[in-house]
Short mmCIF file of C-alpha atoms and ligand atoms in Angstrom, two decimals:
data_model
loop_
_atom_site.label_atom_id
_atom_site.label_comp_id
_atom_site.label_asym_id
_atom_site.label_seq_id
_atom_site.Cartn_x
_atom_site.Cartn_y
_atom_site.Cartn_z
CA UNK A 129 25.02 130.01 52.84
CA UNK A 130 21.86 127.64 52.12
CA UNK A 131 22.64 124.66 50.19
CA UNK A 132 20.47 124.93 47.32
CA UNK A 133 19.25 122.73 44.39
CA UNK A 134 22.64 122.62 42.79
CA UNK A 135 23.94 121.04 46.39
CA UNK A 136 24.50 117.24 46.84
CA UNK A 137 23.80 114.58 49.55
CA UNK A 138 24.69 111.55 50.66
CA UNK A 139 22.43 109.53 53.19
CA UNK A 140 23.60 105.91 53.00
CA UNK A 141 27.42 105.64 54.23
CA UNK A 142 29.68 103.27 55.97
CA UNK A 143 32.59 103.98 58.05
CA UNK A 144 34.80 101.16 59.94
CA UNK A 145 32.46 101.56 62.38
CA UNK A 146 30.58 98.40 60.37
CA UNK A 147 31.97 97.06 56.64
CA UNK A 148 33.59 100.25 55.23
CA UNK A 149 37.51 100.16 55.12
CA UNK A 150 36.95 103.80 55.97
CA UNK A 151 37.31 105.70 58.88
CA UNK A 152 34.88 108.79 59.81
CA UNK A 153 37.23 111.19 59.28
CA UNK A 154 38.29 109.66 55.65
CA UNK A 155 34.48 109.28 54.53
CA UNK A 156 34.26 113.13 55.79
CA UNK A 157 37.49 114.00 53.54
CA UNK A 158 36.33 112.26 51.02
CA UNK A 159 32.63 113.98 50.83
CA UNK A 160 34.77 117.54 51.14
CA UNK A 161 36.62 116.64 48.04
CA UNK A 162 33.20 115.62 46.32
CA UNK A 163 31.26 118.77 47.54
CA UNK A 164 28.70 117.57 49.57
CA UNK A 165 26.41 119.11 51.80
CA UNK A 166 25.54 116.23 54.12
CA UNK A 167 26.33 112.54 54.86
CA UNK A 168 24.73 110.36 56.85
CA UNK A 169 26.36 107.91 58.42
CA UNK A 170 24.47 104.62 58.23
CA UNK A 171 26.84 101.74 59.76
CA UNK A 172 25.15 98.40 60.21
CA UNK A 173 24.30 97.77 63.95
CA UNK A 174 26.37 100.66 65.15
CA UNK A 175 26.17 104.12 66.04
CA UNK A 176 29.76 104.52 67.06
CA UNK A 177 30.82 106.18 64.33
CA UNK A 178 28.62 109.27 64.49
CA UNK A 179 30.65 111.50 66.46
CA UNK A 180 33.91 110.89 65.22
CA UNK A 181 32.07 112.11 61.84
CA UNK A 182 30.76 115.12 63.77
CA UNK A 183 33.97 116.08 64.98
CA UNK A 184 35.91 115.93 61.94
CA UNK A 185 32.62 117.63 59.64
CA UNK A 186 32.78 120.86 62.33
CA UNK A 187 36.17 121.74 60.64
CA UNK A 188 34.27 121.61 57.16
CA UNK A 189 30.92 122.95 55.87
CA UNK A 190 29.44 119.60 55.60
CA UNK A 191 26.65 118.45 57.83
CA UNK A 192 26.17 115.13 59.20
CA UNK A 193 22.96 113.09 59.64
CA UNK A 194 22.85 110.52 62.71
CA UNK A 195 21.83 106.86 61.08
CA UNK A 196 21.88 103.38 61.27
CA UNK A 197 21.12 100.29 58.90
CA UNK A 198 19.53 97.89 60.72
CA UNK A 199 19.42 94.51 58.95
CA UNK A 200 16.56 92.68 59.67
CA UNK A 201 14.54 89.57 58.07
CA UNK A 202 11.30 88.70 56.96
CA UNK A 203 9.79 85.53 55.45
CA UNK A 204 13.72 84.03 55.61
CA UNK A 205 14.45 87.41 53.37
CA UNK A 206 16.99 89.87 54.63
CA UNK A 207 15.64 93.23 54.57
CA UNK A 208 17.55 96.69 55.37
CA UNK A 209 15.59 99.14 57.47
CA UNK A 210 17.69 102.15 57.63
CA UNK A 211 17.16 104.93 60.26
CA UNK A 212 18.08 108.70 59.48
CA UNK A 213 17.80 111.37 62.31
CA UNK A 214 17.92 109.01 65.13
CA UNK A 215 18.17 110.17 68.64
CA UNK A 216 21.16 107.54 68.91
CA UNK A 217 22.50 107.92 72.08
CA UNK A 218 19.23 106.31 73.93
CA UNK A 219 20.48 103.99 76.33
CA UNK A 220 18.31 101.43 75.56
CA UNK A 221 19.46 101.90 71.82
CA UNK A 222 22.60 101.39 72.64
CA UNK A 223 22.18 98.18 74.52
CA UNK A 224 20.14 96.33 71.84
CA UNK A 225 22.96 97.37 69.35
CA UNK A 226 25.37 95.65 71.72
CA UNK A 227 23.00 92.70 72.16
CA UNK A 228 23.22 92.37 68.54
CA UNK A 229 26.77 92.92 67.92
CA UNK A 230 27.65 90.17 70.08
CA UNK A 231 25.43 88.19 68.37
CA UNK A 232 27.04 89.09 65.37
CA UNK A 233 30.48 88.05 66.92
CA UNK A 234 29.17 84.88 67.95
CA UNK A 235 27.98 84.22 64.29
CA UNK A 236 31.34 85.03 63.11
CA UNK A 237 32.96 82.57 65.30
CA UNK A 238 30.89 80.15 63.64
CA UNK A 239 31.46 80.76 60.49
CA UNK A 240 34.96 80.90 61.05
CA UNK A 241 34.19 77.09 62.37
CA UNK A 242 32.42 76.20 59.04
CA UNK A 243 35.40 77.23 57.19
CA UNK A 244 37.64 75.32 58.64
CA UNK A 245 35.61 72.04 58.21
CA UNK A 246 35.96 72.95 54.56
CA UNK A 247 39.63 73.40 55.31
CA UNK A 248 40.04 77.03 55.15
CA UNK A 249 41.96 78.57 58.07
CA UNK A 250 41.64 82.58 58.94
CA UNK A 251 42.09 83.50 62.29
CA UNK A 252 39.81 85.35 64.54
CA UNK A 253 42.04 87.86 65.13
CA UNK A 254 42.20 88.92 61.17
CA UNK A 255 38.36 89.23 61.26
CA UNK A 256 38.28 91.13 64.18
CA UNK A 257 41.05 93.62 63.35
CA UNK A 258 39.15 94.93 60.71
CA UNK A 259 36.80 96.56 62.26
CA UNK A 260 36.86 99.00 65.41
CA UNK A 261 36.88 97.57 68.83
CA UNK A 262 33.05 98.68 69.42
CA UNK A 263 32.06 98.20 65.76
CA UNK A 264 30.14 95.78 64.39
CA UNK A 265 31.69 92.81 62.63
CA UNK A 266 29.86 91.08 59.70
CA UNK A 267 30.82 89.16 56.09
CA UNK A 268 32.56 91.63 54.23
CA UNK A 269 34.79 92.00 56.55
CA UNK A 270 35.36 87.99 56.78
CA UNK A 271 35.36 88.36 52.78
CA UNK A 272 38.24 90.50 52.60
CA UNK A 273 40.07 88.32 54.57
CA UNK A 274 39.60 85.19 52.37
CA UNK A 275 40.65 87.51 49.92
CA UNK A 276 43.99 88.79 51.21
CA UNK A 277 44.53 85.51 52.23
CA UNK A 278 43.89 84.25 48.42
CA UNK A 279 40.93 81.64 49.37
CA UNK A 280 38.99 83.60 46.77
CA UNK A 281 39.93 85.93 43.88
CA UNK A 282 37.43 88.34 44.34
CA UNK A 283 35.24 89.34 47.52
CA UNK A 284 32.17 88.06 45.05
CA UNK A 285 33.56 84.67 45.05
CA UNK A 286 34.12 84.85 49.01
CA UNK A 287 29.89 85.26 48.85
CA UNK A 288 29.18 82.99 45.81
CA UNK A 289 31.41 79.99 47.01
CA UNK A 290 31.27 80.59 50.70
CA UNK A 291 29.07 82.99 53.08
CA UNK A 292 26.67 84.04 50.70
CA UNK A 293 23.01 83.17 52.07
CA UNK A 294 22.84 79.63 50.78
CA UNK A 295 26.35 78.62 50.68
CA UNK A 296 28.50 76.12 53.35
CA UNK A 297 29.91 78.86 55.56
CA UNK A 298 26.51 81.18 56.00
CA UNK A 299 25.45 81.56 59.67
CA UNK A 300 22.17 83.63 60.28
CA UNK A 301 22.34 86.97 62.29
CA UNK A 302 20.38 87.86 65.30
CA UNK A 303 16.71 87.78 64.42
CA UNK A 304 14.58 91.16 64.02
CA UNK A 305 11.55 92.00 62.03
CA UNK A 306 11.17 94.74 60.19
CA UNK A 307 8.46 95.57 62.16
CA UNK A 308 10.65 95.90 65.08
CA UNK A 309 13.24 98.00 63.70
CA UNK A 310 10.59 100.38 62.52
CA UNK A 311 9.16 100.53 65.77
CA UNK A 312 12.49 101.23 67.18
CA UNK A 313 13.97 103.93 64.66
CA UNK A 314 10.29 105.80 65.90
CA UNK A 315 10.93 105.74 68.96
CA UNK A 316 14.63 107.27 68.20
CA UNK A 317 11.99 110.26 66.81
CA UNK A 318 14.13 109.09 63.09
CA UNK A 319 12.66 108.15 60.04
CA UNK A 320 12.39 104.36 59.11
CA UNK A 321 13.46 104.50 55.02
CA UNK A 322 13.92 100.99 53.07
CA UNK A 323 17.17 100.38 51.88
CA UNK A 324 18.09 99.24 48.38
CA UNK A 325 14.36 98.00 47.44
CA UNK A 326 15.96 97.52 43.99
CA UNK A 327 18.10 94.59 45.35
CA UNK A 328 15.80 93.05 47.74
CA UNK A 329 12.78 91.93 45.60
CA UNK A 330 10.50 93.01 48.92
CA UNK A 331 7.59 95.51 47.11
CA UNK A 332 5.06 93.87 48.36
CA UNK A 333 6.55 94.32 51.82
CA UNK A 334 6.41 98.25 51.20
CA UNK A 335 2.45 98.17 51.79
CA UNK A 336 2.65 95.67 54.54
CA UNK A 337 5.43 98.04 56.15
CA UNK A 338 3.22 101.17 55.82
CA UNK A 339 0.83 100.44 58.55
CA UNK A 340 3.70 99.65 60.88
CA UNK A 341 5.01 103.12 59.97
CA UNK A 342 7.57 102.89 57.43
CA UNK A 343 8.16 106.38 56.10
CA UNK A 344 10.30 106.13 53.49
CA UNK A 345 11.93 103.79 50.84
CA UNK A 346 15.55 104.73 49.06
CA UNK A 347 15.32 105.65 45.01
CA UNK A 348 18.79 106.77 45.36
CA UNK A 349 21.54 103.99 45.37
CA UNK A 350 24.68 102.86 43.76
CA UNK A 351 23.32 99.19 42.65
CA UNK A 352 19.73 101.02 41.29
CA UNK A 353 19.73 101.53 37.71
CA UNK A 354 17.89 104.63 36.15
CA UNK A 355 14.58 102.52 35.17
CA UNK A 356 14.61 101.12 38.71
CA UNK A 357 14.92 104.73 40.17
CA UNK A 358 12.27 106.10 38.19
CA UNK A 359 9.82 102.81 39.26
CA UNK A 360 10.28 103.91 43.28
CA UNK A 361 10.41 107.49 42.58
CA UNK A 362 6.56 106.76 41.13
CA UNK A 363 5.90 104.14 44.41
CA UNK A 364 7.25 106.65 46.69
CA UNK A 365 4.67 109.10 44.87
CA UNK A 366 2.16 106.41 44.93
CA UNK A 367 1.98 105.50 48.55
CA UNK A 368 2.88 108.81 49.61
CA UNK A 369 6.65 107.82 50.88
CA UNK A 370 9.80 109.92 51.20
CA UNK A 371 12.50 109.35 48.95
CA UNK A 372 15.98 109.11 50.46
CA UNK A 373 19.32 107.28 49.27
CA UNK A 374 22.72 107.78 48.60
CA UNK A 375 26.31 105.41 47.39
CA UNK A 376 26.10 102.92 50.30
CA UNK A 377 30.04 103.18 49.89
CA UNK A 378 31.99 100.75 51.56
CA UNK A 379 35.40 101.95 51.02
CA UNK A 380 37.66 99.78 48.99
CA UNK A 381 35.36 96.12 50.66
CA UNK A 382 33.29 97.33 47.72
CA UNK A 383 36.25 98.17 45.14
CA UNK A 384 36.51 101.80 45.02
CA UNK A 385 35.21 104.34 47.43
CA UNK A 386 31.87 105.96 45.63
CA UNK A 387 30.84 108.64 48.46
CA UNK A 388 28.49 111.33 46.08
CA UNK A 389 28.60 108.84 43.24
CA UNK A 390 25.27 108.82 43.37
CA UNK A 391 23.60 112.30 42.89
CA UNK A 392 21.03 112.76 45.64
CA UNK A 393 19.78 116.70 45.48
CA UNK A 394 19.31 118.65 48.75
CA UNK A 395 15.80 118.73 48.59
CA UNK A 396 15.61 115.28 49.21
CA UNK A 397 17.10 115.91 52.78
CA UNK A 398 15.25 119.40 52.97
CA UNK A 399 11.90 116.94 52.49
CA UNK A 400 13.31 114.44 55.40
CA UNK A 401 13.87 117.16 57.39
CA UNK A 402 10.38 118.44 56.92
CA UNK A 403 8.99 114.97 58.12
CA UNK A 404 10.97 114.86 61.12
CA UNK A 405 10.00 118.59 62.23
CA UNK A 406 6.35 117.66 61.70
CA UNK A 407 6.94 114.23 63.55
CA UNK A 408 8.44 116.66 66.71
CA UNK A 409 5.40 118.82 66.61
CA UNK A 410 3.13 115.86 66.92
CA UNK A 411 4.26 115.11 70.35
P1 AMP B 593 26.30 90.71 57.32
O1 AMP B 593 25.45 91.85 57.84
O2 AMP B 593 27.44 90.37 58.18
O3 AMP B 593 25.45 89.50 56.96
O4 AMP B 593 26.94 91.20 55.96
C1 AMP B 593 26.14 91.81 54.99
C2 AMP B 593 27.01 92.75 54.19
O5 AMP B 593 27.82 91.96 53.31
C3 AMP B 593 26.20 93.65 53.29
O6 AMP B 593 25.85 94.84 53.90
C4 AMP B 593 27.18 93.90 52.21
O7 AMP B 593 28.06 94.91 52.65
C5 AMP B 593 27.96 92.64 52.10
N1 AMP B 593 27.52 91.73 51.03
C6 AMP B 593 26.48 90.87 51.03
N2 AMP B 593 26.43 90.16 49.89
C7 AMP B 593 27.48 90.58 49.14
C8 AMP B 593 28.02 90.23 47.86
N3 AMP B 593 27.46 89.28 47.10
N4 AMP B 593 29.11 90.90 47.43
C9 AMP B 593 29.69 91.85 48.19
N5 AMP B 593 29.26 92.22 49.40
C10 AMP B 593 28.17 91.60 49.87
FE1 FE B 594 27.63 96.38 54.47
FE1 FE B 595 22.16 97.49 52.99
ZN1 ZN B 596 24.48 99.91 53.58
#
């Protein structure tokens, strides 16, 4: 059977692949129990986690969209590029992911450092554990950590007191543009979509981004509220973008696992899927 407009979506999830306490196969359960007709998995610097997803999703009627958030900066901002129907098993892909993940575990080293010169000792080890041997490793995993450990009394605090962008313990990631990630989703044949515009204050970066072939920009997402929904629904309209989205769930990191939280219809995906046919036929 079709999935139709009374069918749900979800394009923006994490798995432990990245940040989420979740593994594929418990995001999959998870989007069975909600109904959904499609996830995408979207872990940050990692592809890993696709075909465990897959593999689980062929025992259920749910499909899965390849993805990736790639976080990138611009002008000192951090901006999320996230890329849905990615050819992800590129070669090349998968060595700039790796170049970046080791960046990433370099960065956590270092942060671990900073903590300790403010007296705080966490292990490596803790960090690391967290996350899957190929996955990516980043702050909210760190976070959770000072939070077990009882450093902080919420994973907020961890950010606000400690490795949030301006605070003692911050260490930058491997640089990338936005430009580049674009560039690179394209040549994955995926779409480049905007994460979360709502939360990173970037709409002037929309039109700059639209030359360089950004293609879409999320409306859909746990942190948007209705008024800010509506306001890139009528941007999208605007500059002629696709709309995409979804709960950006992070497991229990985030407090409570919101996979389908966030109503995303399936003509949303029917449209992405539209775009990528047409960008196949350009070749
Ligand atoms: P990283 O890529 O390692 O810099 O970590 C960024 C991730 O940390 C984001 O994707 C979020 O999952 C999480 N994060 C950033 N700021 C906060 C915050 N204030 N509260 C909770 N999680 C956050
Ligand atoms: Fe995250
Ligand atoms: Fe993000
Ligand atoms: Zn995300």
């Amino acid at each position: 059977m079709k999935p139709d407009s009374k069918h749900f979506v979800d394009l923006h999830v994490h798995t432990n692949f990245s940040d989420s306490s979740l593994s594929p196969r418990e995001v999959m359960e998870i989007a069975q129990d909600k109904g959904l007709s499609a996830v995408a998995i979207t872990d940050h610097d990692c592809v890993d986690g696709i075909v465990p997803a897959q593999q689980v999703a062929q025992e259920m009627s749910i499909e899965v969209i390849p993805g990736v958030e790639l976080t990138t900066e611009s002008e000192d901002r951090e901006i999320h590029i996230i890329g849905l129907f990615i050819d992800y098993q590129k070669e090349w892909f998968a060595q700039k992911l790796e170049q970046i993940r080791q960046f990433r575990v370099q960065r956590m080293r270092e942060m671990i450092g900073r903590l300790k010169e403010n007296g705080i000792e966490v292990e490596e080890e803790e960090v690391f554990s967290l996350s899957t041997t190929s996955g990516s490793v980043g702050r909210l995993h760190l976070a959770r950590v000072l939070l077990s450990k009882g450093v902080v009394g919420s994973i907020k605090q961890a950010f606000d007191m400690y490795i949030g962008e301006n605070n003692c313990c911050y260490v930058k990631r491997m640089r990338i543009t936005p430009q580049e990630a674009i560039a690179m989703i394209k040549n994955l044949g995926g779409i480049p979509v905007l994460a979360h515009p709502g939360m990173q204050n970037c709409d002037e970066l929309i039109v700059r981004l639209l030359p360089e072939g950004l293609m879409g920009i999320e409306v859909f997402h746990i942190n948007h509220t209705p008024r800010e929904m509506h306001y890139y629904s009528e941007l999208a309209k605007k500059y002629n973008l696709l709309i995409s989205g979804g709960s950006d769930c992070h497991g229990e990191g985030k407090g409570v696992p919101f996979i389908g939280k966030v109503r995303v219809p399936y003509h949303v995906l029917e449209a992405l899927k539209q775009a990528v046919a047409a960008e196949h036929g350009k070749e």
